């Protein structure tokens, strides 16, 4: 069972990456306005802004019996006060042994691969459960803890659609980055506090990218600018119990009136 852990988590990460690619165009349209709502975490639960994929003209995904059973297994952890639990207690309840971790990660992979953004528990699975699964896996494998932070901005919509019926833009910027973090005192950090900090980091980075002009993005040192902003955010959001690091940017792709730039 233990040997299955890397395979299951690799599958989970691939599913997450593919979902992000599928949602990227809509995320850019959603975030193209300079007005953004900050993430807030009321007591016991986390409120977030997540990319929503339009289901117009698309059939609902088929949910297998395994995915349905996995859904029921994981939703049981969404108690009335789950957000007030400490990370230590919440993660311990999810999986306290290597075999339990294998089963838990398999359940997460099943749910994430089939859940619809319109599901009322979408945020719980794609944020709280995903963050905790990464923490449990990285702790078990003794790897650095990170979360994925895709960013995007699009402008100048064309008067035609692509083959999938989506709007085509003359200017697009897509950024792929990771943010490393550590929870030094998991017994003192609540689930809601963790979720809120990580989501605010991502939303503030998206707002910053939205505020840059096309000239600044295409003609300036966009990687340095994003790195500088992420350093500022990491310093302001970090606490004694939870530390965030500046983002690690591994891809920037810019399309400007037919010209592709990879940075």
XYZ file of N, CA and C in Angstrom:
789
model
N 0.817 -1.214 0.000
C 0.000 0.000 0.000
C 0.848 1.261 0.000
N 1.952 1.239 0.753
C 2.785 2.424 0.855
C 3.383 2.801 -0.490
N 3.697 1.794 -1.329
C 4.317 2.076 -2.619
C 3.359 2.787 -3.558
N 2.082 2.734 -3.258
C 1.090 3.376 -4.123
C 1.021 4.880 -3.907
N 1.551 5.376 -2.801
C 1.410 6.794 -2.460
C 1.899 7.728 -3.558
N 3.148 7.594 -4.048
C 3.608 8.518 -5.091
C 2.761 8.452 -6.345
N 2.298 7.246 -6.716
C 1.492 7.090 -7.921
C 0.155 7.793 -7.763
N -0.491 7.584 -6.619
C -1.796 8.205 -6.377
C -1.674 9.719 -6.351
N -0.648 10.230 -5.649
C -0.527 11.676 -5.543
C -0.117 12.292 -6.872
N 0.702 11.579 -7.652
C 1.064 12.079 -8.982
C -0.187 12.181 -9.852
N -1.070 11.195 -9.734
C -2.328 11.233 -10.485
C -3.182 12.409 -10.040
N -3.218 12.655 -8.729
C -3.985 13.771 -8.192
C -3.459 15.096 -8.719
N -2.135 15.242 -8.742
C -1.535 16.478 -9.237
C -1.804 16.660 -10.724
N -1.772 15.569 -11.489
C -2.032 15.663 -12.922
C -3.470 16.080 -13.174
N -4.401 15.503 -12.419
C -5.811 15.872 -12.546
C -5.990 17.343 -12.236
N -5.337 17.804 -11.170
C -5.425 19.206 -10.781
C -4.865 20.117 -11.865
N -3.733 19.710 -12.462
C -3.118 20.519 -13.512
C -4.002 20.582 -14.746
N -4.586 19.433 -15.132
C -5.456 19.412 -16.295
C -6.706 20.247 -16.071
N -7.242 20.200 -14.852
C -8.401 21.018 -14.512
C -8.054 22.492 -14.625
N -6.864 22.856 -14.158
C -6.427 24.250 -14.247
C -6.297 24.710 -15.675
N -5.772 23.846 -16.557
C -5.641 24.205 -17.971
C -7.005 24.386 -18.609
N -7.932 23.520 -18.264
C -9.265 23.602 -18.841
C -9.987 24.864 -18.413
N -9.707 25.325 -17.213
C -10.396 26.499 -16.671
C -9.672 27.805 -16.955
N -8.495 27.763 -17.581
C -7.637 28.940 -17.638
C -8.269 30.106 -18.388
N -8.930 29.811 -19.519
C -9.538 30.903 -20.277
C -10.641 31.577 -19.490
N -11.470 30.773 -18.821
C -12.551 31.375 -18.035
C -11.994 32.140 -16.854
N -10.961 31.619 -16.222
C -10.346 32.307 -15.092
C -9.834 33.670 -15.522
N -9.238 33.742 -16.707
C -8.717 35.022 -17.189
C -9.848 36.010 -17.416
N -10.951 35.536 -17.996
C -12.075 36.447 -18.217
C -12.658 36.911 -16.882
N -12.726 35.984 -15.946
C -13.291 36.307 -14.636
C -12.443 37.342 -13.913
N -11.128 37.279 -14.093
C -10.208 38.135 -13.365
C -9.734 39.334 -14.172
N -10.286 39.555 -15.367
C -9.803 40.644 -16.199
C -10.201 42.004 -15.651
N -11.237 42.032 -14.816
C -11.635 43.286 -14.189
C -10.710 43.609 -13.034
N -10.334 44.908 -12.843
C -9.471 45.260 -11.727
C -10.146 45.089 -10.388
N -11.486 44.938 -10.393
C -12.188 44.783 -9.123
C -12.179 43.326 -8.727
N -11.602 43.023 -7.567
C -11.505 41.661 -7.064
C -12.063 41.614 -5.652
N -12.653 40.489 -5.310
C -13.099 40.284 -3.935
C -12.020 39.567 -3.167
N -11.627 40.101 -1.994
C -10.640 39.428 -1.153
C -11.247 38.189 -0.538
N -10.398 37.163 -0.330
C -10.869 35.942 0.330
C -11.145 36.240 1.788
N -12.253 35.714 2.284
C -12.569 35.885 3.691
C -12.900 34.529 4.270
N -12.622 34.354 5.521
C -12.894 33.064 6.166
C -13.705 33.279 7.427
N -15.033 33.181 7.322
C -15.854 33.290 8.520
C -15.603 32.114 9.423
N -15.986 32.255 10.669
C -15.743 31.205 11.661
C -16.318 29.885 11.200
N -15.436 28.869 11.182
C -15.872 27.515 10.875
C -15.874 27.160 9.418
N -15.677 28.132 8.498
C -15.738 27.789 7.088
C -14.950 28.799 6.297
N -14.497 28.403 5.119
C -13.689 29.262 4.284
C -14.467 29.679 3.050
N -14.525 30.973 2.787
C -15.161 31.470 1.580
C -14.075 31.851 0.599
N -14.185 31.378 -0.667
C -13.120 31.613 -1.621
C -13.677 31.973 -2.983
N -12.800 32.524 -3.810
C -13.126 32.739 -5.205
C -12.410 31.672 -6.007
N -13.141 30.842 -6.704
C -12.556 29.768 -7.490
C -12.962 29.952 -8.938
N -12.109 29.504 -9.884
C -12.499 29.557 -11.284
C -13.692 28.657 -11.528
N -14.679 29.163 -12.236
C -15.875 28.384 -12.530
C -15.906 28.087 -14.019
N -16.048 26.833 -14.369
C -16.101 26.432 -15.762
C -17.541 26.412 -16.224
N -17.815 27.083 -17.333
C -19.161 27.108 -17.861
C -19.573 25.712 -18.305
N -20.803 25.325 -17.989
C -21.303 24.011 -18.387
C -22.315 24.122 -19.509
N -22.447 25.329 -20.101
C -23.398 25.534 -21.176
C -23.049 24.640 -22.350
N -23.995 23.834 -22.767
C -23.776 22.983 -23.921
C -22.937 21.757 -23.634
N -22.560 21.549 -22.404
C -21.710 20.405 -22.064
C -22.488 19.447 -21.181
N -22.234 18.165 -21.347
C -22.910 17.169 -20.524
C -22.219 17.040 -19.189
N -22.939 16.648 -18.164
C -22.371 16.488 -16.839
C -21.452 15.273 -16.834
N -20.338 15.350 -16.089
C -19.426 14.215 -16.059
C -20.076 13.007 -15.407
N -19.714 11.831 -15.892
C -20.226 10.593 -15.320
C -19.498 10.304 -14.018
N -20.246 10.081 -12.959
C -19.663 9.806 -11.655
C -19.690 8.303 -11.421
N -18.528 7.705 -11.260
C -18.426 6.267 -11.054
C -18.814 5.919 -9.624
N -19.144 4.659 -9.381
C -19.444 4.239 -7.998
C -18.285 4.515 -7.052
N -17.043 4.334 -7.548
C -15.868 4.591 -6.705
C -15.797 6.051 -6.317
N -16.076 6.948 -7.291
C -16.040 8.381 -7.008
C -17.149 8.763 -6.047
N -18.325 8.134 -6.204
C -19.443 8.421 -5.317
C -19.117 7.983 -3.887
N -18.500 6.821 -3.745
C -18.126 6.337 -2.415
C -17.043 7.223 -1.812
N -16.115 7.673 -2.651
C -15.049 8.562 -2.187
C -15.626 9.899 -1.730
N -16.622 10.388 -2.467
C -17.287 11.649 -2.111
C -17.895 11.539 -0.714
N -18.618 10.460 -0.477
C -19.261 10.263 0.821
C -18.227 10.129 1.930
N -17.112 9.481 1.638
C -16.046 9.309 2.624
C -15.459 10.660 3.033
N -15.202 11.509 2.055
C -14.532 12.782 2.331
C -15.481 13.848 2.883
N -16.733 13.847 2.420
C -17.650 14.893 2.865
C -17.972 14.741 4.351
N -17.711 13.555 4.900
C -17.957 13.341 6.325
C -17.059 14.227 7.190
N -15.946 14.702 6.634
C -15.031 15.567 7.383
C -15.449 17.034 7.355
N -16.498 17.338 6.576
C -16.998 18.712 6.545
C -18.029 18.870 7.659
N -17.531 18.911 8.864
C -18.399 19.083 10.022
C -18.754 20.557 10.178
N -19.659 20.841 11.086
C -20.127 22.217 11.270
C -18.989 23.161 11.635
N -18.019 22.672 12.378
C -16.932 23.538 12.845
C -15.566 23.104 12.326
N -15.543 22.480 11.136
C -14.253 21.964 10.656
C -13.214 23.065 10.483
N -13.650 24.258 10.111
C -12.711 25.361 9.909
C -12.049 25.822 11.190
N -12.682 25.547 12.329
C -12.115 25.951 13.617
C -11.147 24.915 14.183
N -11.092 23.749 13.573
C -10.160 22.723 14.036
C -8.721 23.112 13.695
N -7.801 22.657 14.491
C -6.401 22.902 14.179
C -5.990 22.026 13.003
N -4.969 22.456 12.274
C -4.450 21.657 11.165
C -4.008 20.283 11.688
N -3.396 20.265 12.853
C -2.922 19.010 13.430
C -4.073 18.028 13.630
N -5.157 18.494 14.235
C -6.291 17.610 14.513
C -7.013 17.199 13.230
N -7.209 18.155 12.329
C -7.948 17.878 11.092
C -7.189 16.875 10.231
N -5.903 17.112 10.019
C -5.111 16.207 9.182
C -4.956 14.830 9.823
N -4.849 14.795 11.136
C -4.748 13.513 11.841
C -6.014 12.690 11.635
N -7.160 13.367 11.616
C -8.423 12.661 11.408
C -8.538 12.131 9.980
N -7.962 12.846 9.034
C -8.026 12.415 7.634
C -7.227 11.143 7.395
N -6.023 11.086 7.943
C -5.161 9.922 7.729
C -4.056 9.915 8.776
N -4.067 8.926 9.642
C -3.066 8.857 10.716
C -2.016 7.783 10.489
N -2.222 6.937 9.459
C -1.249 5.881 9.146
C -0.966 5.898 7.652
N 0.145 5.288 7.208
C 0.447 5.236 5.774
C -0.663 4.571 4.954
N -1.248 3.496 5.459
C -2.320 2.836 4.723
C -3.551 3.732 4.613
N -3.882 4.428 5.689
C -5.008 5.370 5.643
C -4.720 6.497 4.668
N -3.465 6.940 4.612
C -3.090 8.007 3.682
C -3.254 7.550 2.237
N -2.861 6.310 1.945
C -3.029 5.769 0.596
C -4.501 5.784 0.196
N -5.360 5.323 1.092
C -6.796 5.288 0.809
C -7.363 6.704 0.679
N -6.892 7.600 1.531
C -7.372 8.980 1.498
C -6.997 9.655 0.183
N -5.738 9.533 -0.247
C -5.302 10.164 -1.494
C -6.026 9.583 -2.704
N -6.302 8.287 -2.662
C -7.063 7.676 -3.753
C -8.474 8.257 -3.811
N -9.079 8.477 -2.641
C -10.420 9.060 -2.593
C -10.406 10.492 -3.119
N -9.379 11.248 -2.739
C -9.266 12.633 -3.215
C -9.139 12.661 -4.737
N -8.297 11.779 -5.288
C -8.119 11.724 -6.741
C -9.436 11.403 -7.441
N -10.211 10.480 -6.871
C -11.505 10.118 -7.459
C -12.458 11.310 -7.473
N -12.522 12.033 -6.358
C -13.463 13.144 -6.251
C -13.039 14.323 -7.129
N -11.767 14.712 -7.055
C -11.305 15.868 -7.817
C -11.462 15.656 -9.316
N -11.364 14.409 -9.768
C -11.460 14.131 -11.205
C -12.892 14.190 -11.718
N -13.874 14.194 -10.827
C -15.267 14.137 -11.275
C -16.134 15.287 -10.773
N -15.699 16.007 -9.761
C -16.574 17.008 -9.151
C -16.814 18.192 -10.090
N -18.021 18.700 -10.068
C -18.392 19.854 -10.883
C -18.240 21.135 -10.078
N -17.810 22.231 -10.715
C -17.709 23.513 -10.006
C -19.043 23.986 -9.428
N -20.142 23.451 -9.945
C -21.456 23.849 -9.426
C -21.840 23.084 -8.165
N -21.045 22.082 -7.799
C -21.322 21.308 -6.590
C -21.182 22.211 -5.367
N -22.116 22.102 -4.434
C -22.101 22.962 -3.256
C -20.879 22.736 -2.374
N -20.228 21.598 -2.523
C -19.039 21.284 -1.723
C -17.740 21.421 -2.518
N -17.822 22.045 -3.684
C -16.652 22.183 -4.561
C -15.486 22.868 -3.848
N -15.751 23.968 -3.158
C -14.694 24.707 -2.472
C -14.033 23.863 -1.383
N -14.843 23.106 -0.664
C -14.298 22.266 0.405
C -13.316 21.235 -0.149
N -13.693 20.603 -1.255
C -12.834 19.574 -1.831
C -11.599 20.168 -2.498
N -11.784 21.218 -3.295
C -10.666 21.738 -4.081
C -9.751 22.664 -3.287
N -10.172 23.078 -2.116
C -9.317 23.933 -1.289
C -8.890 23.183 -0.023
N -9.794 23.012 0.912
C -9.446 22.426 2.207
C -8.878 21.010 2.081
N -9.601 20.142 1.395
C -9.149 18.761 1.262
C -7.866 18.681 0.427
N -7.781 19.489 -0.620
C -6.581 19.468 -1.463
C -5.356 19.943 -0.693
N -5.484 21.044 0.054
C -4.353 21.533 0.848
C -3.910 20.485 1.872
N -4.873 19.893 2.555
C -4.532 18.904 3.578
C -3.897 17.655 2.968
N -4.383 17.241 1.798
C -3.801 16.060 1.157
C -2.349 16.318 0.770
N -2.064 17.527 0.297
C -0.682 17.874 -0.045
C 0.200 17.880 1.205
N -0.330 18.417 2.290
C 0.440 18.466 3.535
C 0.741 17.068 4.061
N -0.257 16.198 4.036
C -0.062 14.837 4.524
C 0.932 14.071 3.661
N 0.796 14.236 2.347
C 1.698 13.536 1.432
C 3.135 14.040 1.591
N 3.303 15.353 1.617
C 4.657 15.911 1.724
C 5.300 15.564 3.069
N 4.500 15.533 4.106
C 5.033 15.140 5.405
C 5.509 13.688 5.362
N 4.718 12.826 4.749
C 5.073 11.410 4.670
C 6.327 11.200 3.821
N 6.427 11.943 2.697
C 7.556 11.774 1.781
C 8.737 12.669 2.132
N 8.545 13.515 3.166
C 9.586 14.453 3.602
C 10.014 15.383 2.471
N 9.014 15.917 1.800
C 9.245 16.847 0.705
C 8.787 18.250 1.105
N 9.301 19.253 0.387
C 8.902 20.632 0.649
C 7.423 20.804 0.325
N 6.732 21.533 1.174
C 5.297 21.736 1.001
C 5.054 22.949 0.100
N 4.302 22.753 -0.978
C 3.986 23.842 -1.898
C 2.531 23.745 -2.339
N 2.007 24.857 -2.858
C 0.717 24.799 -3.527
C 0.837 25.505 -4.867
N 0.073 25.013 -5.826
C 0.132 25.533 -7.196
C -0.613 26.858 -7.294
N -0.038 27.807 -8.053
C -0.649 29.130 -8.177
C -0.632 29.601 -9.634
N -1.565 29.119 -10.463
C -1.653 29.618 -11.836
C -2.290 31.008 -11.858
N -1.760 31.888 -12.690
C -2.286 33.240 -12.847
C -2.502 33.508 -14.328
N -3.411 34.398 -14.648
C -3.629 34.712 -16.061
C -4.298 36.071 -16.229
N -4.013 36.669 -17.385
C -4.667 37.928 -17.758
C -4.870 37.925 -19.257
N -6.067 38.329 -19.701
C -6.365 38.429 -21.126
C -7.076 39.743 -21.406
N -6.814 40.314 -22.575
C -7.452 41.572 -22.960
C -7.552 41.651 -24.480
N -8.275 42.653 -24.934
C -8.531 42.857 -26.358
C -9.221 41.647 -26.998
N -10.468 41.390 -26.620
C -11.186 40.254 -27.205
C -11.405 40.442 -28.705
N -11.248 39.352 -29.441
C -11.475 39.377 -30.885
C -12.969 39.209 -31.176
N -13.337 39.437 -32.426
C -14.751 39.336 -32.794
C -15.094 37.952 -33.327
N -14.325 36.942 -32.917
C -14.620 35.570 -33.317
C -14.294 34.641 -32.151
N -14.799 33.413 -32.233
C -14.602 32.429 -31.176
C -13.688 31.313 -31.659
N -13.125 30.572 -30.717
C -12.309 29.436 -31.105
C -13.195 28.232 -31.370
N -12.583 27.078 -31.642
C -13.354 25.894 -32.017
C -14.232 25.374 -30.897
N -13.932 25.786 -29.650
C -14.752 25.368 -28.511
C -15.802 26.407 -28.141
N -15.899 27.455 -28.953
C -16.875 28.501 -28.686
C -16.436 29.504 -27.654
N -15.131 29.509 -27.302
C -14.603 30.434 -26.307
C -14.066 31.702 -27.004
N -14.112 32.824 -26.279
C -13.599 34.075 -26.809
C -12.093 34.001 -27.016
N -11.621 34.541 -28.138
C -10.192 34.620 -28.430
C -9.716 36.037 -28.116
N -8.553 36.143 -27.485
C -8.018 37.446 -27.106
C -6.727 37.736 -27.854
N -6.541 39.001 -28.230
C -5.297 39.405 -28.890
C -4.127 39.404 -27.915
N -4.429 39.635 -26.628
C -3.363 39.639 -25.634
C -3.689 38.659 -24.512
N -2.736 37.784 -24.218
C -2.900 36.815 -23.137
C -1.579 36.636 -22.408
N -1.675 36.470 -21.106
C -0.497 36.165 -20.295
C -0.874 35.063 -19.311
N -0.151 33.957 -19.367
C -0.380 32.842 -18.461
C 0.876 32.590 -17.645
N 0.694 32.458 -16.343
C 1.824 32.256 -15.432
C 1.585 30.979 -14.642
N 2.609 30.146 -14.557
C 2.560 28.956 -13.712
C 3.601 29.121 -12.614
N 3.168 28.995 -11.366
C 4.071 29.199 -10.236
C 3.676 28.316 -9.068
N 4.614 28.075 -8.186
C 4.380 27.363 -6.933
C 4.742 28.269 -5.766
N 4.082 28.070 -4.654
C 4.396 28.810 -3.432
C 4.708 27.797 -2.331
N 5.898 27.884 -1.789
C 6.279 27.004 -0.684
C 5.815 27.630 0.633
N 5.362 26.792 1.540
C 4.980 27.286 2.866
C 5.241 26.217 3.907
N 5.290 26.623 5.133
C 5.499 25.680 6.233
C 4.594 26.067 7.388
N 4.070 25.068 8.057
C 3.239 25.290 9.240
C 4.050 24.809 10.432
N 4.635 25.742 11.137
C 5.556 25.416 12.219
C 4.848 24.923 13.477
N 3.614 25.350 13.642
C 2.847 24.930 14.814
C 1.439 24.541 14.361
N 1.288 23.358 13.757
C -0.018 22.954 13.218
C -1.112 22.870 14.273
N -0.725 22.738 15.527
C -1.736 22.702 16.585
C -2.275 24.091 16.914
N -1.615 25.133 16.402
C -2.030 26.507 16.687
C -2.617 27.229 15.475
N -2.639 26.567 14.330
C -3.191 27.151 13.103
C -4.468 26.404 12.747
N -5.560 27.136 12.553
C -6.820 26.481 12.205
C -6.897 26.237 10.698
N -7.802 25.352 10.306
C -8.030 25.055 8.894
C -8.442 26.332 8.149
N -9.346 27.097 8.737
C -9.805 28.325 8.088
C -8.677 29.336 7.928
N -7.815 29.451 8.927
C -6.692 30.382 8.850
C -5.729 29.986 7.738
N -5.423 28.709 7.643
C -4.529 28.249 6.575
C -5.128 28.508 5.209
N -6.380 28.087 5.015
C -7.023 28.264 3.713
C -7.067 29.732 3.320
N -7.416 30.584 4.275
C -7.544 32.007 3.992
C -6.209 32.611 3.572
N -5.131 32.292 4.274
C -3.822 32.865 3.952
C -3.369 32.463 2.557
N -3.507 31.192 2.223
C -3.060 30.728 0.916
C -3.905 31.323 -0.208
N -5.209 31.430 0.018
C -6.089 31.974 -1.011
C -5.894 33.478 -1.186
N -5.661 34.196 -0.096
C -5.381 35.625 -0.203
C -4.100 35.847 -0.989
N -3.091 35.026 -0.726
C -1.828 35.140 -1.468
C -2.106 35.034 -2.969
N -2.840 34.019 -3.367
C -3.126 33.816 -4.787
C -3.976 34.951 -5.353
N -5.011 35.362 -4.634
C -5.895 36.409 -5.150
C -5.182 37.752 -5.260
N -4.310 38.057 -4.308
C -3.572 39.311 -4.380
C -2.570 39.296 -5.538
N -1.977 38.140 -5.816
C -1.084 38.033 -6.972
C -1.869 38.200 -8.270
N -3.076 37.642 -8.320
C -3.913 37.807 -9.509
C -4.320 39.264 -9.697
N -4.667 39.925 -8.615
C -5.026 41.345 -8.694
C -3.847 42.186 -9.174
N -2.656 41.828 -8.714
C -1.461 42.561 -9.135
C -1.233 42.395 -10.640
N -1.356 41.161 -11.135
C -1.185 40.929 -12.567
C -2.253 41.663 -13.362
N -3.478 41.664 -12.868
C -4.559 42.391 -13.552
C -4.247 43.880 -13.688
N -3.553 44.437 -12.679
C -3.270 45.868 -12.664
C -2.118 46.288 -13.547
N -1.354 45.337 -14.057
C -0.234 45.676 -14.942
C -0.736 45.908 -16.366
N -0.105 46.838 -17.065
C -0.477 47.106 -18.457
C 0.133 46.051 -19.378
N -0.359 45.997 -20.591
C 0.199 45.065 -21.567
C 1.680 45.362 -21.802
N 2.018 46.641 -21.832
C 3.413 47.031 -22.060
C 4.316 46.560 -20.918
N 3.819 46.674 -19.686
C 4.611 46.234 -18.536
C 4.816 44.711 -18.567
N 3.776 44.005 -18.982
C 3.860 42.543 -19.004
C 4.752 42.050 -20.134
N 4.513 42.568 -21.349
C 5.249 42.073 -22.519
C 6.637 42.696 -22.651
N 6.774 43.956 -22.241
C 8.037 44.656 -22.464
C 8.937 44.762 -21.251
N 8.392 44.533 -20.071
C 9.190 44.654 -18.856
C 9.679 43.312 -18.351
N 10.290 43.333 -17.205
C 10.759 42.094 -16.578
C 9.651 41.574 -15.677
N 8.641 40.956 -16.306
C 7.455 40.537 -15.590
C 7.782 39.510 -14.511
N 8.750 38.654 -14.759
C 9.110 37.640 -13.765
C 9.639 38.289 -12.491
N 10.491 39.291 -12.645
C 11.029 39.996 -11.472
C 9.927 40.750 -10.741
N 9.023 41.377 -11.494
C 7.932 42.127 -10.874
C 7.031 41.204 -10.049
N 6.703 40.051 -10.603
C 5.860 39.103 -9.877
C 6.590 38.545 -8.653
N 7.863 38.296 -8.814
C 8.657 37.780 -7.693
C 8.718 38.810 -6.561
N 8.907 40.075 -6.925
C 8.975 41.132 -5.920
C 7.649 41.265 -5.174
N 6.545 41.211 -5.919
C 5.226 41.304 -5.290
C 4.981 40.113 -4.378
N 5.385 38.920 -4.811
C 5.159 37.737 -3.987
C 5.994 37.776 -2.711
N 7.180 38.395 -2.793
C 8.012 38.546 -1.588
C 7.327 39.459 -0.586
N 6.756 40.539 -1.105
C 6.022 41.485 -0.243
C 4.842 40.784 0.436
N 4.096 39.995 -0.336
C 2.939 39.295 0.220
C 3.352 38.233 1.228
N 4.408 37.488 0.907
C 4.884 36.445 1.813
C 5.269 37.044 3.159
N 5.922 38.192 3.123
C 6.342 38.841 4.369
C 5.150 39.354 5.169
N 4.139 39.873 4.474
C 2.997 40.450 5.181
C 2.033 39.386 5.712
N 1.941 38.241 5.031
C 0.989 37.206 5.429
C 1.581 36.190 6.404
N 2.894 36.054 6.419
C 3.516 35.062 7.300
C 3.327 35.424 8.767
N 3.163 34.396 9.566
C 3.056 34.552 11.014
C 4.101 33.672 11.673
N 4.161 33.758 12.975
C 5.111 32.924 13.696
C 4.821 31.445 13.500
N 3.526 31.113 13.314
C 3.124 29.711 13.213
C 3.048 29.185 11.788
N 2.961 30.097 10.807
C 2.839 29.689 9.410
C 3.638 30.640 8.532
N 4.607 30.112 7.814
C 5.489 30.927 6.985
C 5.237 30.655 5.512
N 5.163 31.732 4.727
C 5.034 31.609 3.282
C 6.300 32.130 2.620
N 6.642 31.552 1.480
C 7.826 31.958 0.736
C 7.412 32.665 -0.550
N 8.297 33.476 -1.141
C 8.003 34.071 -2.451
C 7.740 32.964 -3.469
N 6.946 33.262 -4.476
C 6.591 32.233 -5.441
C 7.772 31.831 -6.315
N 7.746 30.598 -6.746
C 8.733 30.061 -7.671
C 8.063 29.985 -9.040
N 8.421 30.903 -9.929
C 7.788 30.983 -11.248
C 8.556 30.102 -12.236
N 7.882 29.125 -12.804
C 8.578 28.227 -13.723
C 8.100 28.345 -15.167
N 7.072 29.162 -15.423
C 6.660 29.390 -16.809
C 5.842 30.665 -16.924
N 6.173 31.488 -17.907
C 5.369 32.649 -18.271
C 5.188 32.604 -19.781
N 3.955 32.563 -20.222
C 3.645 32.500 -21.656
C 2.796 33.707 -22.024
N 3.268 34.478 -22.982
C 2.583 35.706 -23.400
C 2.255 35.620 -24.884
N 1.024 35.926 -25.237
C 0.604 35.999 -26.633
C 0.154 37.438 -26.882
N 0.822 38.099 -27.788
C 0.534 39.509 -28.068
C 0.347 39.695 -29.567
N -0.932 39.785 -29.976
C -1.285 39.998 -31.400
C -0.575 38.997 -32.306
N -0.659 37.729 -31.936
C -0.079 36.682 -32.757
C 1.357 36.330 -32.457
N 2.006 37.109 -31.615
C 3.395 36.841 -31.240
C 3.428 36.108 -29.905
N 4.119 34.992 -29.865
C 4.228 34.219 -28.625
C 5.584 34.478 -27.966
N 5.538 34.762 -26.668
C 6.754 35.017 -25.901
C 6.766 34.076 -24.711
N 7.820 33.313 -24.567
C 7.985 32.440 -23.408
C 9.096 32.987 -22.543
N 8.817 33.220 -21.266
C 9.821 33.769 -20.365
C 10.091 32.795 -19.230
